[in-house]
PDB file of C-alpha atoms in Angstrom:
ATOM      1  CA  MET A  18      26.454  -9.936  -2.220  1.00  0.00           C
ATOM      2  CA  ALA A  19      24.140 -12.954  -2.222  1.00  0.00           C
ATOM      3  CA  ALA A  20      22.620 -11.955   1.098  1.00  0.00           C
ATOM      4  CA  ALA A  21      22.238  -8.435  -0.221  1.00  0.00           C
ATOM      5  CA  ALA A  22      19.979  -9.741  -2.988  1.00  0.00           C
ATOM      6  CA  VAL A  23      17.412 -10.631  -0.339  1.00  0.00           C
ATOM      7  CA  LEU A  24      17.228  -6.995   0.568  1.00  0.00           C
ATOM      8  CA  THR A  25      17.400  -5.401  -2.879  1.00  0.00           C
ATOM      9  CA  ALA A  26      14.079  -3.627  -2.413  1.00  0.00           C
ATOM     10  CA  CYS A  27      10.614  -3.776  -3.801  1.00  0.00           C
ATOM     11  CA  SER A  28      11.549  -6.188  -6.546  1.00  0.00           C
ATOM     12  CA  GLY A  29       8.305  -8.085  -6.304  1.00  0.00           C
ATOM     13  CA  GLY A  30      10.354 -11.243  -5.884  1.00  0.00           C
ATOM     14  CA  ALA A  31      10.385 -11.471  -9.643  1.00  0.00           C
ATOM     15  CA  THR A  32      13.560 -13.448 -10.152  1.00  0.00           C
ATOM     16  CA  ASN A  33      14.593 -16.811  -8.812  1.00  0.00           C
ATOM     17  CA  ALA A  34      17.966 -15.343  -7.884  1.00  0.00           C
ATOM     18  CA  ASN A  35      16.232 -13.259  -5.234  1.00  0.00           C
ATOM     19  CA  VAL A  36      14.480 -16.278  -3.736  1.00  0.00           C
ATOM     20  CA  GLN A  37      17.560 -18.036  -2.399  1.00  0.00           C
ATOM     21  CA  PRO A  38      20.213 -15.465  -1.463  1.00  0.00           C
ATOM     22  CA  LEU A  39      20.418 -16.235   2.259  1.00  0.00           C
ATOM     23  CA  ALA A  40      21.100 -19.855   1.455  1.00  0.00           C
ATOM     24  CA  ALA A  41      23.976 -18.732  -0.731  1.00  0.00           C
ATOM     25  CA  ALA A  42      25.275 -16.172   1.743  1.00  0.00           C
ATOM     26  CA  SER A  43      28.237 -18.352   2.682  1.00  0.00           C
ATOM     27  CA  THR A  44      29.288 -18.737  -0.956  1.00  0.00           C
ATOM     28  CA  PRO A  45      31.957 -16.158  -1.881  1.00  0.00           C
ATOM     29  CA  THR A  46      31.010 -13.748  -4.622  1.00  0.00           C
ATOM     30  CA  SER A  47      32.907 -11.193  -6.634  1.00  0.00           C
ATOM     31  CA  SER A  48      31.373  -8.052  -5.128  1.00  0.00           C
ATOM     32  CA  SER A  49      30.728  -7.100  -1.522  1.00  0.00           C
ATOM     33  CA  PRO A  50      29.430  -3.530  -1.171  1.00  0.00           C
ATOM     34  CA  ALA A  51      26.197  -4.597   0.525  1.00  0.00           C
ATOM     35  CA  VAL A  52      27.848  -6.968   3.018  1.00  0.00           C
ATOM     36  CA  PRO A  53      27.971  -4.429   5.886  1.00  0.00           C
ATOM     37  CA  THR A  54      24.296  -3.701   5.373  1.00  0.00           C
ATOM     38  CA  THR A  55      23.253  -7.349   5.584  1.00  0.00           C
ATOM     39  CA  THR A  56      25.704  -8.303   8.305  1.00  0.00           C
ATOM     40  CA  THR A  57      23.334  -6.770  10.832  1.00  0.00           C
ATOM     41  CA  ALA A  58      20.290  -8.694   9.635  1.00  0.00           C
ATOM     42  CA  THR A  59      21.938 -12.041   8.958  1.00  0.00           C
ATOM     43  CA  PRO A  60      23.267 -12.705  12.483  1.00  0.00           C
ATOM     44  CA  THR A  61      19.838 -12.032  13.937  1.00  0.00           C
ATOM     45  CA  THR A  62      18.284 -14.616  11.674  1.00  0.00           C
ATOM     46  CA  THR A  63      21.195 -17.042  12.000  1.00  0.00           C
ATOM     47  CA  THR A  64      21.094 -16.796  15.778  1.00  0.00           C
ATOM     48  CA  GLU A  65      17.470 -17.893  15.779  1.00  0.00           C
ATOM     49  CA  ALA A  66      18.181 -20.632  13.272  1.00  0.00           C
ATOM     50  CA  SER A  67      21.161 -22.008  15.161  1.00  0.00           C
ATOM     51  CA  THR A  68      19.256 -21.848  18.427  1.00  0.00           C
ATOM     52  CA  THR A  69      16.422 -23.843  16.920  1.00  0.00           C
ATOM     53  CA  ARG A  70      18.532 -26.307  14.931  1.00  0.00           C
ATOM     54  CA  PRO A  71      22.297 -26.325  14.626  1.00  0.00           C
ATOM     55  CA  LEU A  72      22.185 -27.902  11.146  1.00  0.00           C
ATOM     56  CA  ALA A  73      23.569 -25.777   8.294  1.00  0.00           C
ATOM     57  CA  PRO A  74      22.673 -22.344   9.711  1.00  0.00           C
ATOM     58  CA  SER A  75      23.446 -20.412   6.533  1.00  0.00           C
ATOM     59  CA  THR A  76      21.345 -22.750   4.399  1.00  0.00           C
ATOM     60  CA  THR A  77      18.433 -22.987   6.796  1.00  0.00           C
ATOM     61  CA  THR A  78      18.313 -19.335   7.805  1.00  0.00           C
ATOM     62  CA  THR A  79      15.592 -18.611   5.272  1.00  0.00           C
ATOM     63  CA  LYS A  80      13.769 -21.859   5.973  1.00  0.00           C
ATOM     64  CA  LYS A  81      13.685 -21.689   9.774  1.00  0.00           C
ATOM     65  CA  PRO A  82      11.019 -18.980   9.933  1.00  0.00           C
ATOM     66  CA  THR A  83       8.921 -21.069   7.524  1.00  0.00           C
ATOM     67  CA  SER A  84       8.293 -23.583  10.301  1.00  0.00           C
ATOM     68  CA  ALA A  85       8.101 -21.120  13.183  1.00  0.00           C
ATOM     69  CA  PRO A  86       5.441 -22.049  15.732  1.00  0.00           C
ATOM     70  CA  LYS A  87       4.023 -18.504  15.748  1.00  0.00           C
ATOM     71  CA  THR A  88       1.986 -19.183  12.606  1.00  0.00           C
ATOM     72  CA  THR A  89      -1.493 -20.012  13.789  1.00  0.00           C
ATOM     73  CA  THR A  90      -4.409 -20.642  11.486  1.00  0.00           C
ATOM     74  CA  ALA A  91      -6.802 -22.552  13.732  1.00  0.00           C
ATOM     75  CA  ALA A  92      -9.016 -19.536  14.360  1.00  0.00           C
ATOM     76  CA  PRO A  93      -9.097 -16.436  12.185  1.00  0.00           C
ATOM     77  CA  ALA A  94      -8.729 -12.983  13.684  1.00  0.00           C
ATOM     78  CA  THR A  95     -11.844 -12.126  15.690  1.00  0.00           C
ATOM     79  CA  ASP A  96     -12.339  -8.768  13.954  1.00  0.00           C
ATOM     80  CA  PRO A  97     -14.565  -9.470  10.916  1.00  0.00           C
ATOM     81  CA  SER A  98     -12.998  -6.575   8.994  1.00  0.00           C
ATOM     82  CA  VAL A  99      -9.626  -8.403   8.968  1.00  0.00           C
ATOM     83  CA  PRO A 100      -9.521 -10.713   5.929  1.00  0.00           C
ATOM     84  CA  CYS A 101      -6.549 -12.835   7.056  1.00  0.00           C
ATOM     85  CA  SER A 102      -6.640 -16.274   8.660  1.00  0.00           C
ATOM     86  CA  ILE A 103      -3.505 -15.731  10.770  1.00  0.00           C
ATOM     87  CA  THR A 104      -3.934 -14.657  14.378  1.00  0.00           C
ATOM     88  CA  GLU A 105      -0.425 -13.273  14.972  1.00  0.00           C
ATOM     89  CA  GLY A 106       1.759 -10.937  12.924  1.00  0.00           C
ATOM     90  CA  ALA A 107       0.814  -8.690  10.019  1.00  0.00           C
ATOM     91  CA  CYS A 108      -2.204  -8.820   7.716  1.00  0.00           C
ATOM     92  CA  VAL A 109      -2.285  -6.946   4.388  1.00  0.00           C
ATOM     93  CA  ASP A 110      -5.377  -6.483   2.230  1.00  0.00           C
ATOM     94  CA  ILE A 111      -4.230  -5.254  -1.194  1.00  0.00           C
ATOM     95  CA  SER A 112      -7.700  -4.471  -2.584  1.00  0.00           C
ATOM     96  CA  ALA A 113      -8.766  -2.542   0.533  1.00  0.00           C
ATOM     97  CA  LYS A 114      -5.330  -0.845   0.754  1.00  0.00           C
ATOM     98  CA  LYS A 115      -5.122  -1.578   4.481  1.00  0.00           C
ATOM     99  CA  ALA A 116      -2.827  -3.396   6.903  1.00  0.00           C
ATOM    100  CA  TRP A 117      -3.125  -4.545  10.521  1.00  0.00           C
ATOM    101  CA  LEU A 118      -0.954  -5.957  13.285  1.00  0.00           C
ATOM    102  CA  LEU A 119      -2.505  -8.905  15.109  1.00  0.00           C
ATOM    103  CA  SER A 120      -1.851 -10.622  18.421  1.00  0.00           C
ATOM    104  CA  GLY A 121      -3.902 -13.400  19.978  1.00  0.00           C
ATOM    105  CA  GLY A 122      -6.470 -13.135  17.189  1.00  0.00           C
ATOM    106  CA  LYS A 123      -7.137  -9.469  17.945  1.00  0.00           C
ATOM    107  CA  VAL A 124      -6.174  -6.301  16.118  1.00  0.00           C
ATOM    108  CA  VAL A 125      -3.486  -4.482  18.109  1.00  0.00           C
ATOM    109  CA  TYR A 126      -2.804  -1.816  15.466  1.00  0.00           C
ATOM    110  CA  GLY A 127      -4.664  -0.670  12.375  1.00  0.00           C
ATOM    111  CA  PRO A 128      -6.145  -0.622   9.973  1.00  0.00           C
ATOM    112  CA  VAL A 129      -3.564   1.687   8.422  1.00  0.00           C
ATOM    113  CA  PRO A 130      -3.477   2.891   4.800  1.00  0.00           C
ATOM    114  CA  ILE A 131      -0.952   1.271   2.451  1.00  0.00           C
ATOM    115  CA  THR A 132       0.146   1.229  -1.152  1.00  0.00           C
ATOM    116  CA  THR A 133       1.402  -1.900  -2.857  1.00  0.00           C
ATOM    117  CA  GLY A 134       2.897  -2.984  -6.165  1.00  0.00           C
ATOM    118  CA  ARG A 135       2.256  -1.248  -9.458  1.00  0.00           C
ATOM    119  CA  PRO A 136       1.482  -3.123 -12.701  1.00  0.00           C
ATOM    120  CA  GLY A 137       4.438  -5.307 -13.567  1.00  0.00           C
ATOM    121  CA  TYR A 138       5.660  -5.280  -9.947  1.00  0.00           C
ATOM    122  CA  PRO A 139       2.934  -7.026  -7.949  1.00  0.00           C
ATOM    123  CA  THR A 140       3.108  -7.448  -4.215  1.00  0.00           C
ATOM    124  CA  PRO A 141       3.162 -11.224  -3.644  1.00  0.00           C
ATOM    125  CA  THR A 142       0.099 -12.753  -2.007  1.00  0.00           C
ATOM    126  CA  GLY A 143       0.054 -15.667   0.407  1.00  0.00           C
ATOM    127  CA  LYS A 144       1.415 -16.527   3.831  1.00  0.00           C
ATOM    128  CA  PHE A 145       4.996 -15.566   4.627  1.00  0.00           C
ATOM    129  CA  GLN A 146       7.221 -14.858   7.598  1.00  0.00           C
ATOM    130  CA  VAL A 147       9.460 -11.942   8.463  1.00  0.00           C
ATOM    131  CA  ILE A 148      12.911 -12.872   7.146  1.00  0.00           C
ATOM    132  CA  SER A 149      14.877  -9.777   8.176  1.00  0.00           C
ATOM    133  CA  LYS A 150      14.633  -6.198   9.415  1.00  0.00           C
ATOM    134  CA  GLU A 151      16.746  -3.166   8.712  1.00  0.00           C
ATOM    135  CA  LYS A 152      16.243   0.258  10.291  1.00  0.00           C
ATOM    136  CA  MET A 153      17.491   2.127   7.201  1.00  0.00           C
ATOM    137  CA  HIS A 154      17.796   0.035   4.071  1.00  0.00           C
ATOM    138  CA  TYR A 155      18.943   1.470   0.749  1.00  0.00           C
ATOM    139  CA  SER A 156      17.645  -0.268  -2.351  1.00  0.00           C
ATOM    140  CA  THR A 157      20.452  -1.661  -4.464  1.00  0.00           C
ATOM    141  CA  GLU A 158      17.942  -2.251  -7.235  1.00  0.00           C
ATOM    142  CA  PHE A 159      16.452   1.254  -7.342  1.00  0.00           C
ATOM    143  CA  ASN A 160      19.340   3.775  -7.163  1.00  0.00           C
ATOM    144  CA  ASN A 161      19.913   3.527  -3.414  1.00  0.00           C
ATOM    145  CA  ALA A 162      16.354   4.631  -2.682  1.00  0.00           C
ATOM    146  CA  PRO A 163      15.946   4.934   1.108  1.00  0.00           C
ATOM    147  CA  MET A 164      13.585   2.436   2.740  1.00  0.00           C
ATOM    148  CA  PRO A 165      13.217   3.402   6.418  1.00  0.00           C
ATOM    149  CA  ASN A 166      11.969   0.768   8.889  1.00  0.00           C
ATOM    150  CA  SER A 167      12.264  -2.128   6.435  1.00  0.00           C
ATOM    151  CA  VAL A 168      10.678  -5.415   7.503  1.00  0.00           C
ATOM    152  CA  PHE A 169      11.318  -7.992   4.755  1.00  0.00           C
ATOM    153  CA  PHE A 170       8.781 -10.802   4.400  1.00  0.00           C
ATOM    154  CA  VAL A 171       9.780 -11.961   0.899  1.00  0.00           C
ATOM    155  CA  PRO A 172      13.226 -11.610  -0.655  1.00  0.00           C
ATOM    156  CA  GLY A 173      13.100  -8.145  -2.224  1.00  0.00           C
ATOM    157  CA  ASP A 174       9.793  -7.036  -0.666  1.00  0.00           C
ATOM    158  CA  ALA A 175       9.250  -5.334   2.673  1.00  0.00           C
ATOM    159  CA  PHE A 176       7.017  -3.140   4.762  1.00  0.00           C
ATOM    160  CA  HIS A 177       8.666   0.295   4.889  1.00  0.00           C
ATOM    161  CA  THR A 178       8.016   4.035   4.908  1.00  0.00           C
ATOM    162  CA  GLY A 179       6.917   5.090   1.441  1.00  0.00           C
ATOM    163  CA  SER A 180       4.444   7.022  -0.639  1.00  0.00           C
ATOM    164  CA  LEU A 181       0.791   6.388   0.157  1.00  0.00           C
ATOM    165  CA  SER A 182      -0.236   7.753  -3.241  1.00  0.00           C
ATOM    166  CA  THR A 183       2.300   6.189  -5.644  1.00  0.00           C
ATOM    167  CA  PRO A 184       2.356   2.384  -6.054  1.00  0.00           C
ATOM    168  CA  SER A 185       5.569   0.555  -5.138  1.00  0.00           C
ATOM    169  CA  HIS A 186       7.731  -1.975  -6.937  1.00  0.00           C
ATOM    170  CA  GLY A 187       6.201  -4.760  -4.818  1.00  0.00           C
ATOM    171  CA  CYS A 188       6.785  -3.514  -1.280  1.00  0.00           C
ATOM    172  CA  VAL A 189       4.064  -2.479   1.150  1.00  0.00           C
ATOM    173  CA  HIS A 190       4.381   1.266   1.714  1.00  0.00           C
ATOM    174  CA  LEU A 191       3.288   2.607   5.100  1.00  0.00           C
ATOM    175  CA  SER A 192       3.268   6.061   6.686  1.00  0.00           C
ATOM    176  CA  SER A 193       6.347   6.833   8.769  1.00  0.00           C
ATOM    177  CA  THR A 194       4.347   6.312  11.991  1.00  0.00           C
ATOM    178  CA  ALA A 195       2.913   2.990  10.820  1.00  0.00           C
ATOM    179  CA  SER A 196       6.242   1.723   9.469  1.00  0.00           C
ATOM    180  CA  LEU A 197       7.890   2.455  12.812  1.00  0.00           C
ATOM    181  CA  LYS A 198       5.129   0.523  14.614  1.00  0.00           C
ATOM    182  CA  PHE A 199       5.486  -2.444  12.218  1.00  0.00           C
ATOM    183  CA  PHE A 200       9.290  -2.332  12.604  1.00  0.00           C
ATOM    184  CA  ASN A 201       9.135  -2.227  16.407  1.00  0.00           C
ATOM    185  CA  THR A 202       6.388  -4.859  16.700  1.00  0.00           C
ATOM    186  CA  LEU A 203       7.329  -7.538  14.158  1.00  0.00           C
ATOM    187  CA  SER A 204      10.222  -9.932  14.743  1.00  0.00           C
ATOM    188  CA  VAL A 205      12.052 -12.322  12.442  1.00  0.00           C
ATOM    189  CA  GLY A 206       9.839 -15.389  12.076  1.00  0.00           C
ATOM    190  CA  ASP A 207       6.535 -13.588  12.672  1.00  0.00           C
ATOM    191  CA  PRO A 208       3.730 -14.461  10.241  1.00  0.00           C
ATOM    192  CA  VAL A 209       2.697 -12.132   7.436  1.00  0.00           C
ATOM    193  CA  GLN A 210      -0.359 -12.766   5.286  1.00  0.00           C
ATOM    194  CA  VAL A 211      -1.090 -10.789   2.134  1.00  0.00           C
ATOM    195  CA  VAL A 212      -4.512 -11.227   0.533  1.00  0.00           C
ATOM    196  CA  PRO A 213      -5.540  -9.934  -2.886  1.00  0.00           C
TER     197      PRO A 213
END
């Protein structure tokens, strides 16, 4: 259940309980309906973590991507229309309602239209890393709402297929084509930058 809290869906990362669920994943809890859903994502992350450092894999799973060498900020993306300082991964511009995929400082996909968090459910801004992926996630927080091609970059918030006209509960909604591209391109540990 604790690991499932990471993937609750579009929560805007509003509660502290959602910030640390992977660290608590090894702690038994009273309910376990979401365990099969997160079992797929957790081994992927744990495998990377244990390959990098064998120390406390369940505790460091969330923290390993934080120090991943893929985050580069030495030179901003060469396309002046991209407002992010990262050169690899995903860039989101909330005010412009656009997102890009970057590699080697160049745009490899985008800009694509997006919608982000509604009032009271803001999409977090800052630099993050992909923490998990799930081909078909169902929100445990919002009545099992389907979230195809989910790429989580903050506990509770992800890129996924969603409405491009209705604001989310903190997630970054993409078209089905764009969400598939983001899902297939981004890997656990890849940088994500969200600018206001």
